[in-house]
């Protein structure tokens, strides 16, 4: 179905049918252009914002070594941060200029709300919040960053409009 996207492992979908615009084709478009940079998994436009959505799930069946995934490692934080910056080009070329919210949906063994909040706070230091306050003259590259579980995403009054569900075989 159009605007129902399946994440790379094929275990979950995100339903973006109510979005103003949405895509999961950024990686494919970058690849087809010969550009090898990082990108978020989904872009969702609603009436007021663009949601950059990065999705990682180390809790799915058949996950390769799920206990080895540590999202607080510097390398993982650097990659998550770069995905934001590298995805800005795509939005600018499409003339999508609504305020941006970066949401990292994260599921991993022993993950909890406290560790997700710590990761959110760490990401804030790497994203351009201070820079845009210092030189932005009111212009913002990012309005908000959040790190949420699937359950937190689905419960949130802003994001539950795009539910994430387990894919069922028919």
PDB file of N, CA and C in Angstrom, residues 11-68:
ATOM      1  N   UNK A  11      10.049  -6.545   9.711  1.00  0.00           N
ATOM      2  CA  UNK A  11       9.282  -6.961  10.882  1.00  0.00           C
ATOM      3  C   UNK A  11       8.198  -5.959  11.286  1.00  0.00           C
ATOM      4  N   UNK A  12       8.414  -4.667  10.989  1.00  0.00           N
ATOM      5  CA  UNK A  12       7.481  -3.613  11.392  1.00  0.00           C
ATOM      6  C   UNK A  12       7.187  -2.689  10.224  1.00  0.00           C
ATOM      7  N   UNK A  13       6.003  -2.084  10.276  1.00  0.00           N
ATOM      8  CA  UNK A  13       5.618  -1.087   9.278  1.00  0.00           C
ATOM      9  C   UNK A  13       5.269   0.213   9.986  1.00  0.00           C
ATOM     10  N   UNK A  14       5.353   1.295   9.231  1.00  0.00           N
ATOM     11  CA  UNK A  14       4.906   2.598   9.712  1.00  0.00           C
ATOM     12  C   UNK A  14       3.887   3.104   8.701  1.00  0.00           C
ATOM     13  N   UNK A  15       2.725   3.443   9.187  1.00  0.00           N
ATOM     14  CA  UNK A  15       1.602   3.836   8.342  1.00  0.00           C
ATOM     15  C   UNK A  15       1.551   5.356   8.221  1.00  0.00           C
ATOM     16  N   UNK A  16       1.925   5.849   7.066  1.00  0.00           N
ATOM     17  CA  UNK A  16       1.994   7.300   6.830  1.00  0.00           C
ATOM     18  C   UNK A  16       0.902   7.777   5.873  1.00  0.00           C
ATOM     19  N   UNK A  17      -0.190   7.040   5.772  1.00  0.00           N
ATOM     20  CA  UNK A  17      -1.261   7.412   4.835  1.00  0.00           C
ATOM     21  C   UNK A  17      -1.906   8.747   5.175  1.00  0.00           C
ATOM     22  N   UNK A  18      -1.861   9.166   6.426  1.00  0.00           N
ATOM     23  CA  UNK A  18      -2.476  10.447   6.784  1.00  0.00           C
ATOM     24  C   UNK A  18      -1.499  11.614   6.667  1.00  0.00           C
ATOM     25  N   UNK A  19      -0.267  11.349   6.278  1.00  0.00           N
ATOM     26  CA  UNK A  19       0.738  12.409   6.160  1.00  0.00           C
ATOM     27  C   UNK A  19       0.452  13.303   4.951  1.00  0.00           C
ATOM     28  N   UNK A  20       0.888  14.548   5.037  1.00  0.00           N
ATOM     29  CA  UNK A  20       0.838  15.449   3.886  1.00  0.00           C
ATOM     30  C   UNK A  20       1.726  14.874   2.785  1.00  0.00           C
ATOM     31  N   UNK A  21       2.885  14.367   3.202  1.00  0.00           N
ATOM     32  CA  UNK A  21       3.869  13.757   2.294  1.00  0.00           C
ATOM     33  C   UNK A  21       4.743  12.856   3.148  1.00  0.00           C
ATOM     34  N   UNK A  22       5.222  11.770   2.570  1.00  0.00           N
ATOM     35  CA  UNK A  22       6.134  10.874   3.285  1.00  0.00           C
ATOM     36  C   UNK A  22       6.926  10.053   2.267  1.00  0.00           C
ATOM     37  N   UNK A  23       8.107   9.635   2.693  1.00  0.00           N
ATOM     38  CA  UNK A  23       8.922   8.790   1.828  1.00  0.00           C
ATOM     39  C   UNK A  23       9.860   7.916   2.649  1.00  0.00           C
ATOM     40  N   UNK A  24      10.195   6.802   2.052  1.00  0.00           N
ATOM     41  CA  UNK A  24      11.261   5.946   2.569  1.00  0.00           C
ATOM     42  C   UNK A  24      12.297   5.720   1.468  1.00  0.00           C
ATOM     43  N   UNK A  25      12.309   6.591   0.465  1.00  0.00           N
ATOM     44  CA  UNK A  25      13.142   6.426  -0.728  1.00  0.00           C
ATOM     45  C   UNK A  25      14.435   7.242  -0.708  1.00  0.00           C
ATOM     46  N   UNK A  26      14.737   7.942   0.367  1.00  0.00           N
ATOM     47  CA  UNK A  26      15.927   8.783   0.384  1.00  0.00           C
ATOM     48  C   UNK A  26      17.189   7.960   0.128  1.00  0.00           C
ATOM     49  N   UNK A  27      17.342   6.840   0.791  1.00  0.00           N
ATOM     50  CA  UNK A  27      18.537   6.018   0.615  1.00  0.00           C
ATOM     51  C   UNK A  27      18.668   5.583  -0.851  1.00  0.00           C
ATOM     52  N   UNK A  28      17.576   5.140  -1.427  1.00  0.00           N
ATOM     53  CA  UNK A  28      17.571   4.710  -2.826  1.00  0.00           C
ATOM     54  C   UNK A  28      17.930   5.876  -3.751  1.00  0.00           C
ATOM     55  N   UNK A  29      17.376   7.045  -3.500  1.00  0.00           N
ATOM     56  CA  UNK A  29      17.673   8.221  -4.328  1.00  0.00           C
ATOM     57  C   UNK A  29      19.134   8.629  -4.203  1.00  0.00           C
ATOM     58  N   UNK A  30      19.684   8.612  -2.996  1.00  0.00           N
ATOM     59  CA  UNK A  30      21.104   8.921  -2.810  1.00  0.00           C
ATOM     60  C   UNK A  30      21.967   7.882  -3.542  1.00  0.00           C
ATOM     61  N   UNK A  31      21.630   6.629  -3.384  1.00  0.00           N
ATOM     62  CA  UNK A  31      22.394   5.556  -4.034  1.00  0.00           C
ATOM     63  C   UNK A  31      22.361   5.707  -5.558  1.00  0.00           C
ATOM     64  N   UNK A  32      21.177   5.964  -6.121  1.00  0.00           N
ATOM     65  CA  UNK A  32      21.036   6.119  -7.570  1.00  0.00           C
ATOM     66  C   UNK A  32      21.821   7.319  -8.101  1.00  0.00           C
ATOM     67  N   UNK A  33      22.049   8.305  -7.236  1.00  0.00           N
ATOM     68  CA  UNK A  33      22.826   9.484  -7.627  1.00  0.00           C
ATOM     69  C   UNK A  33      24.325   9.278  -7.389  1.00  0.00           C
ATOM     70  N   UNK A  34      24.698   8.106  -6.864  1.00  0.00           N
ATOM     71  CA  UNK A  34      26.101   7.822  -6.599  1.00  0.00           C
ATOM     72  C   UNK A  34      26.631   8.512  -5.354  1.00  0.00           C
ATOM     73  N   UNK A  35      25.730   8.920  -4.481  1.00  0.00           N
ATOM     74  CA  UNK A  35      26.116   9.609  -3.245  1.00  0.00           C
ATOM     75  C   UNK A  35      26.080   8.597  -2.107  1.00  0.00           C
ATOM     76  N   UNK A  36      27.167   8.512  -1.383  1.00  0.00           N
ATOM     77  CA  UNK A  36      27.252   7.534  -0.297  1.00  0.00           C
ATOM     78  C   UNK A  36      27.363   8.262   1.031  1.00  0.00           C
ATOM     79  N   UNK A  37      26.224   8.747   1.478  1.00  0.00           N
ATOM     80  CA  UNK A  37      26.164   9.421   2.765  1.00  0.00           C
ATOM     81  C   UNK A  37      25.077   8.767   3.604  1.00  0.00           C
ATOM     82  N   UNK A  38      24.990   9.152   4.845  1.00  0.00           N
ATOM     83  CA  UNK A  38      24.005   8.573   5.754  1.00  0.00           C
ATOM     84  C   UNK A  38      22.652   9.262   5.568  1.00  0.00           C
ATOM     85  N   UNK A  39      21.594   8.554   5.877  1.00  0.00           N
ATOM     86  CA  UNK A  39      20.260   9.134   5.764  1.00  0.00           C
ATOM     87  C   UNK A  39      19.339   8.475   6.774  1.00  0.00           C
ATOM     88  N   UNK A  40      18.295   9.197   7.142  1.00  0.00           N
ATOM     89  CA  UNK A  40      17.303   8.632   8.050  1.00  0.00           C
ATOM     90  C   UNK A  40      16.416   7.667   7.267  1.00  0.00           C
ATOM     91  N   UNK A  41      15.676   6.859   7.983  1.00  0.00           N
ATOM     92  CA  UNK A  41      14.862   5.831   7.342  1.00  0.00           C
ATOM     93  C   UNK A  41      13.576   6.366   6.727  1.00  0.00           C
ATOM     94  N   UNK A  42      12.947   7.331   7.394  1.00  0.00           N
ATOM     95  CA  UNK A  42      11.663   7.839   6.916  1.00  0.00           C
ATOM     96  C   UNK A  42      11.605   9.351   7.065  1.00  0.00           C
ATOM     97  N   UNK A  43      10.934   9.986   6.126  1.00  0.00           N
ATOM     98  CA  UNK A  43      10.615  11.408   6.228  1.00  0.00           C
ATOM     99  C   UNK A  43       9.101  11.515   6.175  1.00  0.00           C
ATOM    100  N   UNK A  44       8.540  12.245   7.129  1.00  0.00           N
ATOM    101  CA  UNK A  44       7.092  12.390   7.215  1.00  0.00           C
ATOM    102  C   UNK A  44       6.777  13.871   7.370  1.00  0.00           C
ATOM    103  N   UNK A  45       5.937  14.379   6.509  1.00  0.00           N
ATOM    104  CA  UNK A  45       5.506  15.772   6.605  1.00  0.00           C
ATOM    105  C   UNK A  45       4.064  15.812   7.077  1.00  0.00           C
ATOM    106  N   UNK A  46       3.830  16.574   8.137  1.00  0.00           N
ATOM    107  CA  UNK A  46       2.450  16.814   8.568  1.00  0.00           C
ATOM    108  C   UNK A  46       2.119  18.282   8.304  1.00  0.00           C
ATOM    109  N   UNK A  47       1.065  18.793   8.852  1.00  0.00           N
ATOM    110  CA  UNK A  47       0.647  20.165   8.561  1.00  0.00           C
ATOM    111  C   UNK A  47       1.646  21.210   9.033  1.00  0.00           C
ATOM    112  N   UNK A  48       2.430  20.885  10.055  1.00  0.00           N
ATOM    113  CA  UNK A  48       3.306  21.897  10.643  1.00  0.00           C
ATOM    114  C   UNK A  48       4.790  21.567  10.633  1.00  0.00           C
ATOM    115  N   UNK A  49       5.160  20.289  10.471  1.00  0.00           N
ATOM    116  CA  UNK A  49       6.548  19.861  10.643  1.00  0.00           C
ATOM    117  C   UNK A  49       6.963  18.801   9.637  1.00  0.00           C
ATOM    118  N   UNK A  50       8.272  18.653   9.534  1.00  0.00           N
ATOM    119  CA  UNK A  50       8.871  17.492   8.880  1.00  0.00           C
ATOM    120  C   UNK A  50       9.439  16.627  10.000  1.00  0.00           C
ATOM    121  N   UNK A  51       9.088  15.357  10.000  1.00  0.00           N
ATOM    122  CA  UNK A  51       9.627  14.413  10.963  1.00  0.00           C
ATOM    123  C   UNK A  51      10.699  13.596  10.257  1.00  0.00           C
ATOM    124  N   UNK A  52      11.927  13.698  10.735  1.00  0.00           N
ATOM    125  CA  UNK A  52      13.002  12.820  10.282  1.00  0.00           C
ATOM    126  C   UNK A  52      12.986  11.654  11.247  1.00  0.00           C
ATOM    127  N   UNK A  53      12.765  10.458  10.746  1.00  0.00           N
ATOM    128  CA  UNK A  53      12.618   9.295  11.615  1.00  0.00           C
ATOM    129  C   UNK A  53      13.714   8.275  11.321  1.00  0.00           C
ATOM    130  N   UNK A  54      14.533   8.033  12.323  1.00  0.00           N
ATOM    131  CA  UNK A  54      15.538   6.974  12.268  1.00  0.00           C
ATOM    132  C   UNK A  54      15.003   5.821  13.110  1.00  0.00           C
ATOM    133  N   UNK A  55      15.094   4.608  12.585  1.00  0.00           N
ATOM    134  CA  UNK A  55      14.522   3.440  13.244  1.00  0.00           C
ATOM    135  C   UNK A  55      15.602   2.376  13.420  1.00  0.00           C
ATOM    136  N   UNK A  56      15.801   1.925  14.644  1.00  0.00           N
ATOM    137  CA  UNK A  56      16.713   0.824  14.946  1.00  0.00           C
ATOM    138  C   UNK A  56      16.011  -0.128  15.891  1.00  0.00           C
ATOM    139  N   UNK A  57      16.048  -1.414  15.541  1.00  0.00           N
ATOM    140  CA  UNK A  57      15.398  -2.405  16.384  1.00  0.00           C
ATOM    141  C   UNK A  57      16.285  -3.641  16.491  1.00  0.00           C
ATOM    142  N   UNK A  58      16.950  -3.782  17.619  1.00  0.00           N
ATOM    143  CA  UNK A  58      17.790  -4.948  17.877  1.00  0.00           C
ATOM    144  C   UNK A  58      17.027  -6.009  18.664  1.00  0.00           C
ATOM    145  N   UNK A  59      15.717  -5.832  18.810  1.00  0.00           N
ATOM    146  CA  UNK A  59      14.905  -6.783  19.579  1.00  0.00           C
ATOM    147  C   UNK A  59      14.053  -7.690  18.697  1.00  0.00           C
ATOM    148  N   UNK A  60      14.248  -7.619  17.406  1.00  0.00           N
ATOM    149  CA  UNK A  60      13.443  -8.459  16.525  1.00  0.00           C
ATOM    150  C   UNK A  60      13.979  -9.882  16.510  1.00  0.00           C
ATOM    151  N   UNK A  61      13.129 -10.806  16.110  1.00  0.00           N
ATOM    152  CA  UNK A  61      13.570 -12.189  15.957  1.00  0.00           C
ATOM    153  C   UNK A  61      14.686 -12.211  14.917  1.00  0.00           C
ATOM    154  N   UNK A  62      15.612 -13.103  15.096  1.00  0.00           N
ATOM    155  CA  UNK A  62      16.735 -13.279  14.171  1.00  0.00           C
ATOM    156  C   UNK A  62      17.665 -12.068  14.103  1.00  0.00           C
ATOM    157  N   UNK A  63      17.605 -11.176  15.075  1.00  0.00           N
ATOM    158  CA  UNK A  63      18.554 -10.062  15.103  1.00  0.00           C
ATOM    159  C   UNK A  63      19.939 -10.640  15.322  1.00  0.00           C
ATOM    160  N   UNK A  64      20.887 -10.153  14.530  1.00  0.00           N
ATOM    161  CA  UNK A  64      22.253 -10.653  14.630  1.00  0.00           C
ATOM    162  C   UNK A  64      22.946 -10.017  15.823  1.00  0.00           C
ATOM    163  N   UNK A  65      23.210 -10.803  16.840  1.00  0.00           N
ATOM    164  CA  UNK A  65      23.912 -10.368  18.044  1.00  0.00           C
ATOM    165  C   UNK A  65      23.301  -9.098  18.660  1.00  0.00           C
ATOM    166  N   UNK A  66      22.040  -9.145  19.080  1.00  0.00           N
ATOM    167  CA  UNK A  66      21.368  -7.948  19.606  1.00  0.00           C
ATOM    168  C   UNK A  66      22.034  -7.354  20.845  1.00  0.00           C
ATOM    169  N   UNK A  67      22.681  -8.179  21.649  1.00  0.00           N
ATOM    170  CA  UNK A  67      23.318  -7.654  22.858  1.00  0.00           C
ATOM    171  C   UNK A  67      24.582  -6.862  22.558  1.00  0.00           C
ATOM    172  N   UNK A  68      25.050  -6.921  21.322  1.00  0.00           N
ATOM    173  CA  UNK A  68      26.248  -6.160  20.937  1.00  0.00           C
ATOM    174  C   UNK A  68      25.894  -4.720  20.550  1.00  0.00           C
TER     175      UNK A  68
END
